[in-house]
Amino acid sequence: MKFHLPKRVLTLGLVGLWLGSALSFGQWAQGRTLTIMTFSDEFKTNGVIADFEKLTGAHVDLRVVPNEQYMNKLIPLLRTHRDVPDIFVGEAGYIKEVVNLGQSVDLGAAPYYASTVNQYPYAAEMGRDRQGVLRALTWQTTPGGLFFRRSIALKVFGTDDPIQVGKHFSTWSKFIESGKILARHGYYLLPEAGDLGSVFFANKKEPYFDANHNWHLDPIIKKYFEVAKALRAGNMDMKLSDWSAPWMDQMNTPPGKAKVFAYLWPTWGLFFVLSTQKESLGDWGICHTPLNWYWGGTWLNIYKNSPNKDLAWAFISMMTQNEPYMEKLALRTGDFSSDKVVVKTIMDHFNNGDPAGVLGGHRNHNKIFAETADKIDASGVSSEDRVINQVVGSVLDDYLNNKFPNVDAAMKEITTRVQQMYPDMNY
Amino acid sequence: MKRLPRVGYLMLLPFFLAFTVFIIYPVINTFTTSFTNDSLTSLNPAHFVGIANYQNELASSLFWKTFFNTWAIWLPNIILQMALALFVAAVMTNYQIRLKGKGLFRAVIFFPNIVTVTTIAILVYALFDWQSGAINQLLFGSNTSKYINWFSHGYWAQLVISGVQTWMWFGFTAIMLISGIQSMPKDYFEAAVLDGASDSKIFFGIVLPIIRPVMVYIMITSLIGGMNMFDLPWVLFSNTGGPDQGAMTMSVYMYSRAFTWDQNLGAGSAVAWIVFAIIGVFTLAYLRVTYGKENAEETMK
């Protein structure tokens, strides 16, 4: 026997079901607006905003402020408590400055109870303030590696296997010795000795200024200068200014013509820089550096007086707590997730290398990144890193150009310059 | 008839409003801020600290380094710029030379002045790259051992910035001087020629004295611009000041103090007023040297 529902009843029922489900599960924030102030439009381009709007029905007002002006725009807003966005962000260089302002909610407490159990330790550490309170969360991590030319490795070291090549660069003394071998064959280990900065900066064990405003110049900075000087003295770097046209050109030189053996890149360097070097695609391998390091990253904060804290948390939760969504996002964007479980789940997707073919299917780059991310220690990161790391870089340039008699004089110069920039601290 | 002035005031209102909001208020605000410990890193309200910011800045060795850097960049630039501009102006206004395509030439020499500084910075990086840049190739050809690393020493960086400033501004200066020369009555030239005066006599005896007010105007505006030089050093070297901090000008120092380093708005504001005082002192000194004491004070008014 056939059972016929009247057409109108059926239609009404379906509409009711759709409305009901939308109202109760998805479109619960219809008509509301979430304001996010950030320094790039990546939330728009990577589809996160569209996903969130579809999920909640809310409208996202994305305010993009250039990175170099971000703090100068954010602080006055937080001072006056007017027009403050519901979510503000912090880049790796100044996230500690942001979380220490005390203007973000405690994400580890009620009603959020954000979990960082599956997060890489350094990703969670970066979002904590001086007291250890969790103020910010991230959806990505940016560990780095040594991207080397396979064609040169084969010629000089007799192998292009990343594990074997990596053995030549596992300690700083081996790193320098391998640089010498490369130099003897007419190659440069790096485009510029100063490029090692990110590796060393990420390995400070203590912040530049402690809670009592006392100045500390971590011994790792001296090591940075010594390694860079050894490379320069041994003609192991090509002395190309970073990001200059010749520096970029060397990266895009076809195999056989390349002079520079390796570049140091974090995760995003693979997707946004190396993948656009069409002449050298497939000639790259990746291995570890002597120290584990990262470069970059974005952390999300909820403004403590925001009237839309629930909506802001829905956004941050989707980005950093919702593992199925994080999987989808990581596969869509190529971002290296901050969540270990997500990274493990999608690991095999990268067995043939990156989608652009930079590594030529040579190795699963995410395995290298995962090993590195797990070992990064962010305890030495401080609010002043952004500025002082630049000072260190500038003094290093002068040191490499023989302006100081020895490395200790260069260290003294760093302290002098920092003192001029932060005169109210204790030295 | 009586209502007309009121309408006039009304018409002027938008200008005065904009002038108050964008000039008067910031100037007063900067002045009051310079006596406080206002900081961008702190959410606490600012406190009055008297003249401490002025004392600290005047005692800062880095501030005085930036003072000398600024002069080291501006002085060679203005000398070369004025010499080049005078030469171009003299050639282009010489009735005996009758240069063809003057309009095109004027546009060409003026062109660097309308190019954005960021574009120029990219050009500078490309031209002065010590390994592949055109400047070293032009100077030393294939003798690579002589190539100069232009961004390795403070004095080279200053020379590069100074040279670029000259290139950017000599066209503008030349056009100002050409206008000054062309506004002179032709009778002077004709009388001088009839009296048998040589080109150099005409130039030094007639042209230069008459265009002196234009030159004074150029010198003073250049001094103000030079002491406030920010864009090119900043785009090239950011807040580090480049090699030996040699490209850190007073304005770069002021901005870095207020917005980059310890983000001390009070100290940055004090530096702004010190720079203003320096410009005032040197402007007055220049006018006195050029016009004598009484005329200088009259001109300042």
PDB file of C-alpha atoms in Angstrom, chain A residues 68-69 71-72 74-76 78-79 81 97 101-103 188 232 237-241 244-247 384 386-387 390-391 393-394 397-398 401 403-404 413 416-417 420-424, chain B residues 38-46 56-57 60-62 125-126 129-132 149 151-154 238-245 248 253 255 257-265:
ATOM      1  CA  GLU A  68      54.552  46.494  11.258  1.00  0.00           C
ATOM      2  CA  GLN A  69      51.798  48.824  12.470  1.00  0.00           C
ATOM      3  CA  MET A  71      50.750  46.947  17.833  1.00  0.00           C
ATOM      4  CA  ASN A  72      50.665  50.695  17.288  1.00  0.00           C
ATOM      5  CA  LEU A  74      46.009  47.801  18.857  1.00  0.00           C
ATOM      6  CA  ILE A  75      47.388  49.485  21.987  1.00  0.00           C
ATOM      7  CA  PRO A  76      45.429  52.762  21.651  1.00  0.00           C
ATOM      8  CA  LEU A  78      42.929  48.720  24.298  1.00  0.00           C
ATOM      9  CA  ARG A  79      43.770  51.863  26.219  1.00  0.00           C
ATOM     10  CA  HIS A  81      38.463  50.406  25.380  1.00  0.00           C
ATOM     11  CA  GLU A  97      53.819  41.574  24.220  1.00  0.00           C
ATOM     12  CA  LEU A 101      48.935  43.268  28.294  1.00  0.00           C
ATOM     13  CA  GLY A 102      46.357  41.414  30.387  1.00  0.00           C
ATOM     14  CA  GLN A 103      43.555  42.287  27.970  1.00  0.00           C
ATOM     15  CA  TYR A 188      78.333  28.164  -0.858  1.00  0.00           C
ATOM     16  CA  ARG A 232      82.123  34.085   6.435  1.00  0.00           C
ATOM     17  CA  ASP A 237      78.244  32.087   2.390  1.00  0.00           C
ATOM     18  CA  MET A 238      77.611  33.978  -0.825  1.00  0.00           C
ATOM     19  CA  LYS A 239      77.072  37.297   1.028  1.00  0.00           C
ATOM     20  CA  LEU A 240      73.688  37.907  -0.592  1.00  0.00           C
ATOM     21  CA  SER A 241      71.374  40.230   1.340  1.00  0.00           C
ATOM     22  CA  SER A 244      67.344  40.739  -2.335  1.00  0.00           C
ATOM     23  CA  ALA A 245      66.974  39.939  -6.032  1.00  0.00           C
ATOM     24  CA  PRO A 246      70.256  37.954  -6.236  1.00  0.00           C
ATOM     25  CA  TRP A 247      69.263  36.045  -3.076  1.00  0.00           C
ATOM     26  CA  GLU A 384      61.105  42.669  23.072  1.00  0.00           C
ATOM     27  CA  ARG A 386      60.985  41.690  17.569  1.00  0.00           C
ATOM     28  CA  VAL A 387      63.126  44.778  18.110  1.00  0.00           C
ATOM     29  CA  GLN A 390      66.811  43.189  14.600  1.00  0.00           C
ATOM     30  CA  VAL A 391      69.517  44.892  16.648  1.00  0.00           C
ATOM     31  CA  GLY A 393      71.148  41.153  13.170  1.00  0.00           C
ATOM     32  CA  SER A 394      72.458  44.650  12.577  1.00  0.00           C
ATOM     33  CA  ASP A 397      76.403  42.583   9.907  1.00  0.00           C
ATOM     34  CA  ASP A 398      78.930  44.984  11.395  1.00  0.00           C
ATOM     35  CA  ASN A 401      82.351  43.356   8.177  1.00  0.00           C
ATOM     36  CA  LYS A 403      83.997  46.377  12.775  1.00  0.00           C
ATOM     37  CA  PHE A 404      84.813  44.736  16.103  1.00  0.00           C
ATOM     38  CA  GLU A 413      77.879  46.554  21.272  1.00  0.00           C
ATOM     39  CA  THR A 416      75.068  49.294  24.239  1.00  0.00           C
ATOM     40  CA  ARG A 417      72.551  49.559  21.426  1.00  0.00           C
ATOM     41  CA  GLN A 420      70.009  53.186  23.944  1.00  0.00           C
ATOM     42  CA  MET A 421      66.694  51.743  22.855  1.00  0.00           C
ATOM     43  CA  TYR A 422      65.439  50.655  26.270  1.00  0.00           C
ATOM     44  CA  PRO A 423      67.067  53.159  28.628  1.00  0.00           C
ATOM     45  CA  ASP A 424      64.722  52.435  31.526  1.00  0.00           C
TER      46      ASP A 424
ATOM     47  CA  ASP B  38      53.355  58.219  27.994  1.00  0.00           C
ATOM     48  CA  SER B  39      54.212  54.853  26.466  1.00  0.00           C
ATOM     49  CA  LEU B  40      52.589  52.600  23.901  1.00  0.00           C
ATOM     50  CA  THR B  41      53.573  49.493  25.817  1.00  0.00           C
ATOM     51  CA  SER B  42      51.661  50.505  28.891  1.00  0.00           C
ATOM     52  CA  LEU B  43      47.924  50.689  29.372  1.00  0.00           C
ATOM     53  CA  ASN B  44      48.399  52.907  32.439  1.00  0.00           C
ATOM     54  CA  PRO B  45      47.693  56.643  32.199  1.00  0.00           C
ATOM     55  CA  ALA B  46      50.665  58.919  31.550  1.00  0.00           C
ATOM     56  CA  ASN B  56      67.631  62.280  28.644  1.00  0.00           C
ATOM     57  CA  GLU B  57      67.545  62.818  24.906  1.00  0.00           C
ATOM     58  CA  SER B  60      71.889  60.406  24.648  1.00  0.00           C
ATOM     59  CA  SER B  61      74.945  59.608  22.543  1.00  0.00           C
ATOM     60  CA  LEU B  62      72.702  57.944  19.966  1.00  0.00           C
ATOM     61  CA  TYR B 125      68.952  47.814  -3.784  1.00  0.00           C
ATOM     62  CA  ALA B 126      69.264  46.622  -7.375  1.00  0.00           C
ATOM     63  CA  ASP B 129      73.962  45.443  -4.851  1.00  0.00           C
ATOM     64  CA  TRP B 130      77.643  44.906  -4.375  1.00  0.00           C
ATOM     65  CA  GLN B 131      77.872  41.705  -6.429  1.00  0.00           C
ATOM     66  CA  SER B 132      75.412  42.222  -9.249  1.00  0.00           C
ATOM     67  CA  ASN B 149      79.883  46.688  -0.554  1.00  0.00           C
ATOM     68  CA  PHE B 151      75.804  48.671   2.648  1.00  0.00           C
ATOM     69  CA  SER B 152      78.735  47.475   4.727  1.00  0.00           C
ATOM     70  CA  HIS B 153      79.880  50.797   6.217  1.00  0.00           C
ATOM     71  CA  GLY B 154      78.028  53.769   7.620  1.00  0.00           C
ATOM     72  CA  SER B 238      64.222  50.228   9.135  1.00  0.00           C
ATOM     73  CA  ASN B 239      64.865  51.114  12.783  1.00  0.00           C
ATOM     74  CA  THR B 240      68.370  49.593  12.886  1.00  0.00           C
ATOM     75  CA  GLY B 241      70.003  52.501  11.086  1.00  0.00           C
ATOM     76  CA  GLY B 242      71.932  50.150   8.802  1.00  0.00           C
ATOM     77  CA  PRO B 243      75.693  49.627   9.001  1.00  0.00           C
ATOM     78  CA  ASP B 244      77.279  51.353  12.013  1.00  0.00           C
ATOM     79  CA  GLN B 245      73.836  52.948  12.589  1.00  0.00           C
ATOM     80  CA  MET B 248      69.819  56.542  11.376  1.00  0.00           C
ATOM     81  CA  TYR B 253      65.420  57.974  15.776  1.00  0.00           C
ATOM     82  CA  TYR B 255      59.935  57.497  15.183  1.00  0.00           C
ATOM     83  CA  ARG B 257      61.784  55.985  20.022  1.00  0.00           C
ATOM     84  CA  ALA B 258      58.049  56.595  19.927  1.00  0.00           C
ATOM     85  CA  PHE B 259      56.750  53.608  17.995  1.00  0.00           C
ATOM     86  CA  THR B 260      59.315  50.821  17.686  1.00  0.00           C
ATOM     87  CA  TRP B 261      61.816  50.352  20.512  1.00  0.00           C
ATOM     88  CA  ASP B 262      60.445  50.983  23.996  1.00  0.00           C
ATOM     89  CA  GLN B 263      57.551  52.876  22.345  1.00  0.00           C
ATOM     90  CA  ASN B 264      58.100  55.844  24.611  1.00  0.00           C
ATOM     91  CA  LEU B 265      55.764  58.515  23.242  1.00  0.00           C
TER      92      LEU B 265
END
